[in-house]
CSV table of C-alpha atoms in Angstrom, one decimal:
chain,number,residue,atom,x,y,z
A,6,UNK,CA,4.3,15.9,7.7
A,7,UNK,CA,3.9,16.8,4.1
A,8,UNK,CA,1.6,14.5,2.1
A,9,UNK,CA,2.9,12.7,-0.9
A,10,UNK,CA,1.0,13.1,-4.2
A,11,UNK,CA,-0.3,9.5,-3.9
A,12,UNK,CA,-1.7,10.3,-0.4
A,13,UNK,CA,-3.2,13.6,-1.5
A,14,UNK,CA,-5.0,11.9,-4.4
A,15,UNK,CA,-6.4,9.0,-2.4
A,16,UNK,CA,-7.5,11.3,0.4
A,17,UNK,CA,-9.4,13.4,-2.0
A,18,UNK,CA,-11.2,10.5,-3.8
A,19,UNK,CA,-11.8,8.3,-0.7
A,20,UNK,CA,-15.4,9.3,-0.4
A,21,UNK,CA,-16.2,8.4,-4.0
A,22,UNK,CA,-13.7,5.7,-4.6
A,23,UNK,CA,-16.1,2.8,-4.4
A,24,UNK,CA,-18.5,4.5,-6.9
A,25,UNK,CA,-15.6,5.1,-9.3
A,26,UNK,CA,-15.2,1.3,-9.7
A,27,UNK,CA,-18.9,0.3,-9.8
A,28,UNK,CA,-19.6,-1.1,-13.2
A,29,UNK,CA,-20.0,-4.5,-15.0
A,30,UNK,CA,-16.4,-4.3,-16.1
A,31,UNK,CA,-15.1,-3.9,-12.6
A,32,UNK,CA,-17.5,-6.6,-11.3
A,33,UNK,CA,-15.8,-8.8,-14.0
A,34,UNK,CA,-12.4,-7.8,-12.9
A,35,UNK,CA,-13.0,-8.3,-9.2
A,36,UNK,CA,-14.6,-11.7,-9.9
A,37,UNK,CA,-11.5,-12.7,-11.7
A,38,UNK,CA,-9.4,-11.6,-8.8
A,39,UNK,CA,-11.5,-13.5,-6.3
A,40,UNK,CA,-11.4,-16.7,-8.5
A,41,UNK,CA,-7.6,-16.5,-8.4
A,42,UNK,CA,-7.3,-15.7,-4.7
A,43,UNK,CA,-9.5,-18.6,-3.6
A,44,UNK,CA,-7.0,-21.0,-5.2
A,45,UNK,CA,-4.3,-19.8,-2.9
A,46,UNK,CA,-6.1,-19.0,0.4
A,47,UNK,CA,-4.6,-20.9,3.3
A,48,UNK,CA,-6.8,-23.0,5.5
A,49,UNK,CA,-8.3,-21.1,8.4
A,50,UNK,CA,-7.5,-21.6,12.1
A,51,UNK,CA,-6.3,-18.1,12.8
A,52,UNK,CA,-4.4,-17.5,9.5
A,53,UNK,CA,-3.1,-13.9,9.1
A,54,UNK,CA,-3.5,-11.9,5.9
A,55,UNK,CA,-1.7,-8.7,5.0
A,56,UNK,CA,-3.7,-6.4,2.7
A,57,UNK,CA,-1.3,-3.9,1.1
A,58,UNK,CA,-2.8,-0.8,-0.3
A,59,UNK,CA,-6.1,-2.0,1.0
A,60,UNK,CA,-8.0,1.3,0.3
A,61,UNK,CA,-11.6,1.3,1.4
A,62,UNK,CA,-11.5,-2.3,2.5
A,63,UNK,CA,-13.0,-4.3,-0.4
A,64,UNK,CA,-10.7,-7.3,0.0
A,65,UNK,CA,-10.1,-6.9,3.7
A,66,UNK,CA,-13.8,-7.3,4.4
A,67,UNK,CA,-14.2,-10.1,2.1
A,68,UNK,CA,-11.3,-12.0,3.7
A,69,UNK,CA,-12.5,-11.2,7.2
A,70,UNK,CA,-15.9,-12.5,6.4
A,71,UNK,CA,-14.2,-15.7,5.3
A,72,UNK,CA,-12.6,-16.0,8.8
A,73,UNK,CA,-9.1,-14.5,8.3
A,74,UNK,CA,-7.4,-12.1,10.6
A,75,UNK,CA,-6.5,-9.1,8.2
A,76,UNK,CA,-4.1,-6.3,8.6
A,77,UNK,CA,-5.0,-3.5,6.1
A,78,UNK,CA,-2.2,-1.1,5.2
A,79,UNK,CA,-2.8,2.1,3.1
A,80,UNK,CA,-1.1,5.4,2.5
A,81,UNK,CA,-4.3,7.4,2.8
A,82,UNK,CA,-5.9,8.0,6.2
A,83,UNK,CA,-9.2,8.9,4.5
A,84,UNK,CA,-9.3,5.5,2.8
A,85,UNK,CA,-8.5,3.8,6.1
A,86,UNK,CA,-11.4,5.6,7.8
A,87,UNK,CA,-13.8,4.6,5.0
A,88,UNK,CA,-12.6,1.0,5.5
A,89,UNK,CA,-12.9,1.2,9.2
A,90,UNK,CA,-16.5,2.4,9.0
A,91,UNK,CA,-17.4,-0.4,6.7
A,92,UNK,CA,-15.8,-3.0,9.1
A,93,UNK,CA,-17.8,-1.5,12.0
A,94,UNK,CA,-21.1,-1.7,10.0
A,95,UNK,CA,-20.3,-5.3,9.0
A,96,UNK,CA,-19.4,-6.3,12.6
A,97,UNK,CA,-15.8,-7.2,11.5
A,98,UNK,CA,-13.8,-4.7,13.5
A,99,UNK,CA,-12.4,-7.4,15.7
A,100,UNK,CA,-10.9,-9.2,12.6
A,101,UNK,CA,-9.3,-6.2,10.9
A,102,UNK,CA,-6.5,-3.9,12.0
A,103,UNK,CA,-5.5,-0.7,10.2
A,104,UNK,CA,-2.1,0.8,9.6
A,105,UNK,CA,-1.4,4.1,7.7
A,106,UNK,CA,1.9,3.6,5.7
A,107,UNK,CA,3.5,3.7,2.4
A,108,UNK,CA,3.8,-0.1,1.8
A,109,UNK,CA,7.5,0.4,0.8
A,110,UNK,CA,8.4,1.9,4.3
A,111,UNK,CA,11.2,-0.3,5.6
A,112,UNK,CA,13.0,-1.0,8.9
A,113,UNK,CA,15.4,1.8,7.9
A,114,UNK,CA,12.5,4.3,8.2
A,115,UNK,CA,11.4,3.0,11.6
A,116,UNK,CA,7.7,3.1,10.6
A,117,UNK,CA,5.2,1.2,8.5
A,118,UNK,CA,5.6,-2.5,7.9
A,119,UNK,CA,8.3,-2.8,10.6
A,120,UNK,CA,5.3,-2.6,12.9
A,121,UNK,CA,4.9,-6.3,12.1
A,122,UNK,CA,7.4,-8.8,13.3
A,123,UNK,CA,9.2,-11.2,10.9
A,124,UNK,CA,7.5,-14.3,9.6
A,125,UNK,CA,4.1,-13.0,10.9
A,126,UNK,CA,1.7,-13.5,7.9
A,127,UNK,CA,0.5,-16.5,6.1
A,128,UNK,CA,-0.6,-14.6,3.0
A,129,UNK,CA,-0.1,-11.1,1.6
A,130,UNK,CA,-2.2,-9.5,-1.2
A,131,UNK,CA,-1.6,-6.3,-3.1
A,132,UNK,CA,-4.6,-5.5,-5.3
A,133,UNK,CA,-5.4,-2.1,-6.9
A,134,UNK,CA,-1.9,-2.1,-8.3
A,135,UNK,CA,-0.4,-0.9,-5.0
A,136,UNK,CA,3.0,-2.1,-6.0
A,137,UNK,CA,2.9,0.1,-9.1
A,138,UNK,CA,1.7,3.1,-7.0
A,139,UNK,CA,4.1,2.8,-4.2
A,140,UNK,CA,7.3,4.9,-3.8
A,141,UNK,CA,9.7,1.9,-4.1
A,142,UNK,CA,8.4,-1.4,-5.4
A,143,UNK,CA,11.6,-3.5,-4.8
A,144,UNK,CA,11.7,-2.3,-1.2
A,145,UNK,CA,8.0,-3.1,-0.8
A,146,UNK,CA,8.6,-6.7,-2.0
A,147,UNK,CA,11.6,-7.0,0.3
A,148,UNK,CA,9.5,-6.0,3.3
A,149,UNK,CA,6.7,-8.4,2.4
A,150,UNK,CA,9.3,-11.2,2.2
A,151,UNK,CA,10.4,-10.2,5.7
A,152,UNK,CA,6.9,-10.4,7.3
A,153,UNK,CA,5.8,-13.5,5.4
A,154,UNK,CA,6.2,-16.9,6.9
A,155,UNK,CA,8.3,-19.5,5.1
A,156,UNK,CA,6.1,-20.9,2.3
A,157,UNK,CA,3.8,-17.9,2.7
A,158,UNK,CA,2.1,-16.6,-0.4
A,159,UNK,CA,2.0,-13.2,-2.0
A,160,UNK,CA,-0.5,-12.3,-4.7
A,161,UNK,CA,-0.1,-8.9,-6.3
A,162,UNK,CA,-1.6,-7.0,-9.2
A,163,UNK,CA,0.4,-4.4,-11.2
A,164,UNK,CA,0.1,-2.2,-14.2
A,165,UNK,CA,1.2,-4.0,-17.3
A,166,UNK,CA,3.8,-2.1,-19.4
A,167,UNK,CA,2.6,-3.5,-22.7
A,168,UNK,CA,-1.0,-2.9,-21.9
A,169,UNK,CA,-0.2,0.7,-21.0
A,170,UNK,CA,1.3,1.6,-24.4
A,171,UNK,CA,-2.1,2.1,-26.0
A,172,UNK,CA,-3.1,4.8,-23.5
A,173,UNK,CA,-0.3,7.1,-24.7
A,174,UNK,CA,-0.9,6.3,-28.3
A,175,UNK,CA,-4.6,7.1,-28.0
A,176,UNK,CA,-3.8,10.4,-26.2
A,177,UNK,CA,-1.0,11.3,-28.7
A,178,UNK,CA,1.5,11.6,-25.8
A,179,UNK,CA,4.6,10.4,-27.7
A,180,UNK,CA,7.2,11.8,-25.3
A,181,UNK,CA,5.5,10.1,-22.3
A,182,UNK,CA,5.3,6.9,-24.4
A,183,UNK,CA,9.1,7.0,-25.0
A,184,UNK,CA,9.7,7.5,-21.3
A,185,UNK,CA,7.5,4.5,-20.5
A,186,UNK,CA,9.2,2.3,-23.0
A,187,UNK,CA,12.7,3.5,-21.7
A,188,UNK,CA,12.1,3.4,-17.9
A,189,UNK,CA,8.7,1.8,-17.2
A,190,UNK,CA,7.8,5.0,-15.3
A,191,UNK,CA,5.0,7.4,-15.8
A,192,UNK,CA,2.6,9.2,-13.5
A,193,UNK,CA,-1.0,8.9,-12.4
A,194,UNK,CA,-3.4,10.4,-15.0
A,195,UNK,CA,-4.9,13.3,-13.1
A,196,UNK,CA,-5.0,16.9,-14.1
A,197,UNK,CA,-4.0,18.2,-10.7
A,198,UNK,CA,-0.2,18.2,-10.8
A,199,UNK,CA,0.2,17.9,-7.0
A,200,UNK,CA,-1.6,14.5,-7.3
A,201,UNK,CA,0.4,13.1,-10.2
A,202,UNK,CA,2.2,10.4,-8.2
A,203,UNK,CA,4.8,8.1,-9.9
A,204,UNK,CA,3.6,4.9,-11.5
A,205,UNK,CA,5.8,1.8,-12.3
A,206,UNK,CA,4.7,-0.4,-15.1
A,207,UNK,CA,6.1,-4.0,-15.4
A,208,UNK,CA,6.6,-6.4,-18.3
A,209,UNK,CA,5.9,-10.1,-17.4
A,210,UNK,CA,9.6,-10.8,-17.3
A,211,UNK,CA,10.5,-7.8,-15.1
A,212,UNK,CA,7.8,-8.8,-12.7
A,213,UNK,CA,9.1,-12.3,-12.4
A,214,UNK,CA,12.7,-11.1,-11.9
A,215,UNK,CA,11.6,-8.7,-9.2
A,216,UNK,CA,10.2,-11.5,-7.0
A,217,UNK,CA,12.8,-14.1,-7.7
A,218,UNK,CA,15.4,-11.6,-6.7
A,219,UNK,CA,13.8,-11.3,-3.3
A,220,UNK,CA,13.6,-15.0,-2.5
A,221,UNK,CA,10.2,-15.9,-4.0
A,222,UNK,CA,9.2,-18.8,-6.3
A,223,UNK,CA,6.7,-17.8,-9.0
A,224,UNK,CA,3.6,-20.0,-9.0
A,225,UNK,CA,1.5,-18.2,-11.7
A,226,UNK,CA,1.3,-15.1,-13.8
A,227,UNK,CA,-1.9,-14.1,-15.5
A,228,UNK,CA,-3.2,-11.1,-17.5
A,229,UNK,CA,-6.2,-9.4,-16.0
A,230,UNK,CA,-8.2,-9.4,-18.2
A,231,UNK,CA,-6.6,-10.6,-21.5
A,232,UNK,CA,-9.9,-10.3,-23.4
A,233,UNK,CA,-10.1,-6.8,-25.0
A,234,UNK,CA,-12.8,-5.5,-22.7
A,235,UNK,CA,-13.1,-1.8,-21.9
A,236,UNK,CA,-14.4,-0.3,-18.7
A,237,UNK,CA,-17.4,1.1,-20.6
A,238,UNK,CA,-18.2,-2.3,-22.3
A,239,UNK,CA,-21.9,-2.9,-22.4
A,240,UNK,CA,-21.4,-6.5,-23.3
A,241,UNK,CA,-21.0,-7.3,-19.7
A,242,UNK,CA,-24.4,-5.9,-18.7
A,243,UNK,CA,-25.9,-9.2,-20.0
A,244,UNK,CA,-25.6,-11.9,-17.4
A,245,UNK,CA,-25.2,-14.8,-19.8
A,246,UNK,CA,-22.6,-12.9,-21.9
A,247,UNK,CA,-20.8,-12.1,-18.6
A,248,UNK,CA,-20.6,-15.8,-17.7
A,249,UNK,CA,-19.5,-16.8,-21.2
A,250,UNK,CA,-16.7,-14.2,-21.3
A,251,UNK,CA,-15.7,-15.1,-17.8
A,252,UNK,CA,-15.1,-18.7,-18.8
A,253,UNK,CA,-13.2,-17.7,-21.9
A,254,UNK,CA,-11.1,-15.4,-19.8
A,255,UNK,CA,-10.2,-18.3,-17.4
A,256,UNK,CA,-9.1,-20.3,-20.4
A,257,UNK,CA,-6.9,-17.6,-21.8
A,258,UNK,CA,-5.5,-15.6,-18.9
A,259,UNK,CA,-2.4,-17.7,-18.4
A,260,UNK,CA,-1.4,-17.7,-22.1
A,261,UNK,CA,2.1,-16.2,-22.3
A,262,UNK,CA,1.4,-14.7,-25.8
A,263,UNK,CA,-1.7,-12.9,-24.5
A,264,UNK,CA,-0.3,-11.3,-21.4
A,265,UNK,CA,0.8,-8.2,-23.3
A,266,UNK,CA,-2.8,-7.4,-24.1
A,267,UNK,CA,-4.0,-7.1,-20.5
A,268,UNK,CA,-4.0,-3.8,-18.7
A,269,UNK,CA,-2.9,-5.5,-15.5
A,270,UNK,CA,-0.7,-8.5,-14.6
A,271,UNK,CA,-1.3,-10.6,-11.5
A,272,UNK,CA,1.5,-12.7,-10.0
A,273,UNK,CA,1.3,-15.4,-7.3
A,274,UNK,CA,4.5,-16.3,-5.6
A,275,UNK,CA,5.7,-18.3,-2.6
A,276,UNK,CA,8.5,-17.4,-0.1
A,277,UNK,CA,11.1,-20.0,-0.4
A,278,UNK,CA,13.2,-19.3,2.8
């Protein structure tokens, strides 16, 4: 089977992926994510969690350590193998299962998420902007709705359309900026053309409508982060400054007028039916 651009890219970077996101900024980002997740984690007693685009297992391991049964789905076999090795080293293999799939594979394809029965999971997460990276975001949301139990929760992070505008301005890529504004579509920023997989950016309103259209109730929508921090920010190297900015972020992240400043949006929704 021919690999997609998304699969090729993630296979290539799997061995260095964790290192790529090892910095005070990404520590800040992940701590925000965990703070939000903890508010919605279902009580234990055998609860099942679906980790979409789970990559090298950062969230799957953290949730498994907390006592959940986790199914990690990712398009890259190399990412899955990295996650599997970490699960074995941590003694968590019995709590995590692995499935190679594009998260938007549907029952029509006969593969992927249809491996799971309807109403199987209590919670689904999609961190790392896997909805933005997948081949068909609406179909992915539809599949998640199918495999979630009634009142099940879905927490997903996506690329923010407004936050992405500055990238093209800074790089003087006006034609790509026009395309992003017109369609919400661009591609992954890698020089290797065979790895330039499509990316979907969302506005807050588009994101809400996507989930409402598939039978979800929106619980919250935050920017992540709304403070103008850069991945190379040295401010966060100071522990006290880190704590101060974290508390400020928590105060501001739900402010509607500030959502556009964030590079990412994170939505929490509940399946109504």
